[in-house]
PDB file of C-alpha atoms in Angstrom:
ATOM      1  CA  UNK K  16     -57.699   0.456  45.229  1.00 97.00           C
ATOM      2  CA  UNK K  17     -54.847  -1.935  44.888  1.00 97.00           C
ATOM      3  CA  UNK K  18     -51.902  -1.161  43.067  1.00 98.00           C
ATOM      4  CA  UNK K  19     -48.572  -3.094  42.354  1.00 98.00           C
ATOM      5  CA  UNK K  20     -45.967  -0.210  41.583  1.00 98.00           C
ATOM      6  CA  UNK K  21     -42.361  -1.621  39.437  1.00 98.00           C
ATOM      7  CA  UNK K  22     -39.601   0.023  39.202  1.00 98.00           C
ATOM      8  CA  UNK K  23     -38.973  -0.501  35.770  1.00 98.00           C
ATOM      9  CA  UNK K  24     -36.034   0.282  32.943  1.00 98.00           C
ATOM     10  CA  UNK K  25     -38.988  -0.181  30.108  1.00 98.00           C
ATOM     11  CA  UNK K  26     -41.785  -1.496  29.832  1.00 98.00           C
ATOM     12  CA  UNK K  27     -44.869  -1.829  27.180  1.00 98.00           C
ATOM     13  CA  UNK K  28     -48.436  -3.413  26.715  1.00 98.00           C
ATOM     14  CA  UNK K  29     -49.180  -4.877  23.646  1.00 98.00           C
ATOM     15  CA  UNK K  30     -53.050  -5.370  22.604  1.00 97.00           C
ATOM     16  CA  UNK K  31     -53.440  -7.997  19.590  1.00 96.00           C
ATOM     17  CA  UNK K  32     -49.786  -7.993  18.234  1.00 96.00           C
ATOM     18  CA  UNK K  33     -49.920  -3.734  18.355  1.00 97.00           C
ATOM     19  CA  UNK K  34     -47.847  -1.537  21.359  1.00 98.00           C
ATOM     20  CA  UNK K  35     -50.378   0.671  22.927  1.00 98.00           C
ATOM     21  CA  UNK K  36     -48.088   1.862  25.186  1.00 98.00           C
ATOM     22  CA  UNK K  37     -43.833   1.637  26.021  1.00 98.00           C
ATOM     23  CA  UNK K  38     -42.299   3.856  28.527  1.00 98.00           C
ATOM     24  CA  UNK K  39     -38.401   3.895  29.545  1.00 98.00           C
ATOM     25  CA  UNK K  40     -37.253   4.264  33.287  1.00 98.00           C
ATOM     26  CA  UNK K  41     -40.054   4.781  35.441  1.00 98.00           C
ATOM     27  CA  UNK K  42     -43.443   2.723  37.225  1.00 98.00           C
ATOM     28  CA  UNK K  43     -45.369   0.304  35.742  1.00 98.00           C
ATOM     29  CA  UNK K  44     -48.300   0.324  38.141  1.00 98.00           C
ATOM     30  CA  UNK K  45     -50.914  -2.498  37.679  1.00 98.00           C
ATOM     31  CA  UNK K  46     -54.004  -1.076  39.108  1.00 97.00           C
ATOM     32  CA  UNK K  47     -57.189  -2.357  40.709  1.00 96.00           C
ATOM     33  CA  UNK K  48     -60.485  -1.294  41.748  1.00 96.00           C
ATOM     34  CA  UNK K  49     -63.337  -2.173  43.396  1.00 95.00           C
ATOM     35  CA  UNK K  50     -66.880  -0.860  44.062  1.00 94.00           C
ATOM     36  CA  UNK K  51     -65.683   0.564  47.277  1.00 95.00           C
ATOM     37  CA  UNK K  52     -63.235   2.802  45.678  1.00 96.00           C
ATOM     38  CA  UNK K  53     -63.951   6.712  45.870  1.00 97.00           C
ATOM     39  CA  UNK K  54     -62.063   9.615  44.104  1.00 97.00           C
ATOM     40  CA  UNK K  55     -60.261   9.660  47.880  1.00 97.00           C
ATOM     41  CA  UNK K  56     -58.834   6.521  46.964  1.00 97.00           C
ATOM     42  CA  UNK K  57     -57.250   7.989  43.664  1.00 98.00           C
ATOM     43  CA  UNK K  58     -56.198  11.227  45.473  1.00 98.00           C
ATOM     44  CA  UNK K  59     -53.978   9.294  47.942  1.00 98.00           C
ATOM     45  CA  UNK K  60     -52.888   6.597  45.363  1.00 98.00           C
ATOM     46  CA  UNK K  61     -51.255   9.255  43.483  1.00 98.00           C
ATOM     47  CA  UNK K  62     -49.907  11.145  45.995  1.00 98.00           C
ATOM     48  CA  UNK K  63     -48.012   8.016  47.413  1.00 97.00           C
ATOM     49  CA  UNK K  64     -47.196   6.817  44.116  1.00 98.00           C
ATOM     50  CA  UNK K  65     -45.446  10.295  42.806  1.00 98.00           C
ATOM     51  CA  UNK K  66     -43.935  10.787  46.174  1.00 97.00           C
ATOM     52  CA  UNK K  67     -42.616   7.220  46.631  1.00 98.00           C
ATOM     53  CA  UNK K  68     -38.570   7.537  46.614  1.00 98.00           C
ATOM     54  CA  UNK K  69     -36.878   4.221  45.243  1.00 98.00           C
ATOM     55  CA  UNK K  70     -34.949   5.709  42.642  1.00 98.00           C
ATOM     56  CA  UNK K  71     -31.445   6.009  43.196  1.00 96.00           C
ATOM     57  CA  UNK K  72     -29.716   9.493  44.027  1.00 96.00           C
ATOM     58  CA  UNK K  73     -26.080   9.761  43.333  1.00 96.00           C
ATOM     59  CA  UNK K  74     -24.598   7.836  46.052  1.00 96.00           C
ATOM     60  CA  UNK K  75     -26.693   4.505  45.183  1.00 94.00           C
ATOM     61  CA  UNK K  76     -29.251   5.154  47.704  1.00 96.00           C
ATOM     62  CA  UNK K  77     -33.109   5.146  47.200  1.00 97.00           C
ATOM     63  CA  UNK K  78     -33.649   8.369  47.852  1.00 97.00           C
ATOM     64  CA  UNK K  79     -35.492   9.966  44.778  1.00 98.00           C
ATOM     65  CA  UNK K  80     -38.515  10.154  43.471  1.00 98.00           C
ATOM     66  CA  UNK K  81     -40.218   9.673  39.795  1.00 98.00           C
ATOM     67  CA  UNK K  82     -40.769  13.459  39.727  1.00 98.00           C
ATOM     68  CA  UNK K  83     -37.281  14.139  40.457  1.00 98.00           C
ATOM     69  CA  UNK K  84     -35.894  11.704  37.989  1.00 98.00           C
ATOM     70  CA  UNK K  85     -38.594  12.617  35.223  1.00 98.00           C
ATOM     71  CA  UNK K  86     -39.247   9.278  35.037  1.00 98.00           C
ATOM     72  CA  UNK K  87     -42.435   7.848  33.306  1.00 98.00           C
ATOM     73  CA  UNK K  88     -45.343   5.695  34.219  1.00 98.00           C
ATOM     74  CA  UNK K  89     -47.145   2.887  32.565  1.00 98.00           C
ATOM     75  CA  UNK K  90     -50.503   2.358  34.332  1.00 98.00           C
ATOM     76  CA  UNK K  91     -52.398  -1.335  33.425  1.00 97.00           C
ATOM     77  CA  UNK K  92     -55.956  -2.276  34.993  1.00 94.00           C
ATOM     78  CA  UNK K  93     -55.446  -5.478  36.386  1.00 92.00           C
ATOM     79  CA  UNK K  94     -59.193  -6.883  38.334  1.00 91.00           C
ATOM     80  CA  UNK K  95     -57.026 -10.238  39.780  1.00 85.00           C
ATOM     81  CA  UNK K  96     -55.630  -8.342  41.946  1.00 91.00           C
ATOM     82  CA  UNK K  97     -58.544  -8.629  43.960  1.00 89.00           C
ATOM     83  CA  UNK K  98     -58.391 -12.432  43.431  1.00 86.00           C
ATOM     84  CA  UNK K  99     -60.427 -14.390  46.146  1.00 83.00           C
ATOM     85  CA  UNK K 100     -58.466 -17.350  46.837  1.00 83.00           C
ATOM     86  CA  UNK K 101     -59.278 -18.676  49.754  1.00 81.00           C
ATOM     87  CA  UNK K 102     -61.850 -21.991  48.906  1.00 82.00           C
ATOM     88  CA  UNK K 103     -60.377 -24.106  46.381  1.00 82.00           C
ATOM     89  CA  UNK K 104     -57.737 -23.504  43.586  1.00 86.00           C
ATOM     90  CA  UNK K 105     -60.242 -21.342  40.909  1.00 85.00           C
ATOM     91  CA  UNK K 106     -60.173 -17.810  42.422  1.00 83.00           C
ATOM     92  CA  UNK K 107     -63.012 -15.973  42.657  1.00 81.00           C
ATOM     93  CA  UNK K 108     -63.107 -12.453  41.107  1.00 81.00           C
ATOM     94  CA  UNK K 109     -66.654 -11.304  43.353  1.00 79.00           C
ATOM     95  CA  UNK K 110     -64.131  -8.574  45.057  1.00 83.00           C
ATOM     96  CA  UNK K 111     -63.424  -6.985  41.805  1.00 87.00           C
ATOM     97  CA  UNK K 112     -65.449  -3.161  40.945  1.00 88.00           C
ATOM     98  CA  UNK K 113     -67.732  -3.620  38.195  1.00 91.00           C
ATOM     99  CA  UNK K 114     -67.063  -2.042  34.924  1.00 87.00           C
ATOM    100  CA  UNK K 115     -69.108   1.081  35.331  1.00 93.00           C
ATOM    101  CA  UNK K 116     -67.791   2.063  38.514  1.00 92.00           C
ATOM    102  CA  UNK K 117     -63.854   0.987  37.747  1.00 94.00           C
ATOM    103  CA  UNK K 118     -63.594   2.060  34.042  1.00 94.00           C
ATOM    104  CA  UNK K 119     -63.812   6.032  35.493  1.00 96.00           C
ATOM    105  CA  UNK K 120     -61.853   5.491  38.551  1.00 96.00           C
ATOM    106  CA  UNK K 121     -58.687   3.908  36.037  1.00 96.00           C
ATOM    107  CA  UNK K 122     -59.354   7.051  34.110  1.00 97.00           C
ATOM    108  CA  UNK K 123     -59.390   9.396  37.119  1.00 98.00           C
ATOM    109  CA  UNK K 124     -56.307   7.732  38.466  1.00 98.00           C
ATOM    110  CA  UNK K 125     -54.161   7.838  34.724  1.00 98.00           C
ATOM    111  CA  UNK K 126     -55.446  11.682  34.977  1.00 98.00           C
ATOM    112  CA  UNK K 127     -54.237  12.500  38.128  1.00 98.00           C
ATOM    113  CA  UNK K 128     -51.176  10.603  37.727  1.00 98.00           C
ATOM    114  CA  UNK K 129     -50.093  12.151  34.629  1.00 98.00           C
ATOM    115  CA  UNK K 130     -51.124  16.274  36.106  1.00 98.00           C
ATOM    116  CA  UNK K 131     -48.852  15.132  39.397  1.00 98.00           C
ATOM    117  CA  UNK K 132     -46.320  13.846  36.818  1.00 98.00           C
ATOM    118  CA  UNK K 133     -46.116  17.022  34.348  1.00 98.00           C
ATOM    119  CA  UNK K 134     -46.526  14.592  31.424  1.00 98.00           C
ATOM    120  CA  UNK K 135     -48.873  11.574  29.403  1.00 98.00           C
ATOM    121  CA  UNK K 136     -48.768   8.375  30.892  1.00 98.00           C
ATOM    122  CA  UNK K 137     -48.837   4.975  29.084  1.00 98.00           C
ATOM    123  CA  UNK K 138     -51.899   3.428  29.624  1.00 97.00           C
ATOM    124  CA  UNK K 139     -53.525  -0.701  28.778  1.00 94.00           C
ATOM    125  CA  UNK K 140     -57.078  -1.137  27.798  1.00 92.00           C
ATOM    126  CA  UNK K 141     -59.488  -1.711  30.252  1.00 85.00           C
ATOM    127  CA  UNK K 142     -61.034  -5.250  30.032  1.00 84.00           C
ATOM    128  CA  UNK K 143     -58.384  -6.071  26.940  1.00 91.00           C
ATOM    129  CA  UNK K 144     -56.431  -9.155  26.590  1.00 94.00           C
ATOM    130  CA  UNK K 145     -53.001  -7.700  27.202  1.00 96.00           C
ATOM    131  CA  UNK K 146     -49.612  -8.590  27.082  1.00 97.00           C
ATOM    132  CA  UNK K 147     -47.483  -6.493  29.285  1.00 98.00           C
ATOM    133  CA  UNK K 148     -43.406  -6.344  29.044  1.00 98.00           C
ATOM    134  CA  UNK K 149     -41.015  -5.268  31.214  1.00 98.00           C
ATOM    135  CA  UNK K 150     -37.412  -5.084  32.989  1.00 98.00           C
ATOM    136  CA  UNK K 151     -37.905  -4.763  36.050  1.00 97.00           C
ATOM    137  CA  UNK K 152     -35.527  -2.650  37.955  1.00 97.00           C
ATOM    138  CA  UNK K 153     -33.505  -3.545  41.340  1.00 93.00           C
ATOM    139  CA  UNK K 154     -35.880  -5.574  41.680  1.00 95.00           C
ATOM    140  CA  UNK K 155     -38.338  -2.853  43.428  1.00 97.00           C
ATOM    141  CA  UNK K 156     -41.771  -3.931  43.569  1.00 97.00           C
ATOM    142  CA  UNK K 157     -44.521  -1.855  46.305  1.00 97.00           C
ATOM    143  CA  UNK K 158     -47.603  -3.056  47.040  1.00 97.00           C
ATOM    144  CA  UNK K 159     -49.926  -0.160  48.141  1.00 97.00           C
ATOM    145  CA  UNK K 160     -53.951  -0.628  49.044  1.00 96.00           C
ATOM    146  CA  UNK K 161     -55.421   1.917  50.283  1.00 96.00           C
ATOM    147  CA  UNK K 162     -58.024   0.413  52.418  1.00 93.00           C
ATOM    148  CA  UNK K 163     -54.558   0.099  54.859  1.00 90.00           C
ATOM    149  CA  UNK K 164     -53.382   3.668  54.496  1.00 81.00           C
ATOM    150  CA  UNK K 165     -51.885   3.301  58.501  1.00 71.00           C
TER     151      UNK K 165
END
């Protein structure tokens, strides 16, 4: 699994001209899976994720997490981030889980998150076309796969 975490002051996904989601401070996580993905893989996502300290604490240091700030996540499936660039300028997508395996593993992982976060979290539309917003925050942007959990 791949995920881009954003520290965020809002953010919201919009699916044909409706919000299906908007959250206030917190991580918008674009997620990715492919076939090789396990329930592990969701496990240690979301322990990293809830655990990962870049909010500020009260002397302007990133030192807190989301759970101690009871901040809120936005979770969006996002396949290109398994883009295959590498031979020409079309990427490739082959990297990518198929449907039936990633559509339960986004659903395991929005689960998980939201039991480790005490509350719902926003969530896109898997295989929509989706227009995501946001204000990103710092900036603060993590990259986590874990395939390189070392």
């Amino acid at each position: 699994m791949r995920a881009v975490i954003q520290r965020v002051s809002h953010a919201s996904v919009t699916i044909e001209g409706t919000t299906k989601s908007a959250i206030q401070q917190g991580f918008l996580i674009l997620l990715g899976v492919c076939d090789e993905d396990t329930s592990e893989d969701v496990d240690w996502l979301v322990r990293k994720i809830a655990s990962l300290r870049v909010f500020d604490d009260e002397n302007h240091v990133m030192n807190r997490s989301i759970l101690d700030i009871g901040g809120n996540a936005l979770v969006v499936s996002q396949f290109t981030l398994y883009a295959s660039y590498k031979k020409g300028n079309r990427p490739s997508w082959f990297r990518a889980g198929s449907h039936e395996h990633s559509i339960p593993l986004y659903h395991e992982f929005c689960n998980k998150l939201s039991e480790a976060l005490g509350k719902p979290v926003g969530t896109g539309e898997f295989g929509a076309d989706m227009k995501v917003e946001l204000l990103n925050d710092g900036p603060v942007t993590i990259c986590m796969d874990t395939k390189n959990k070392e």
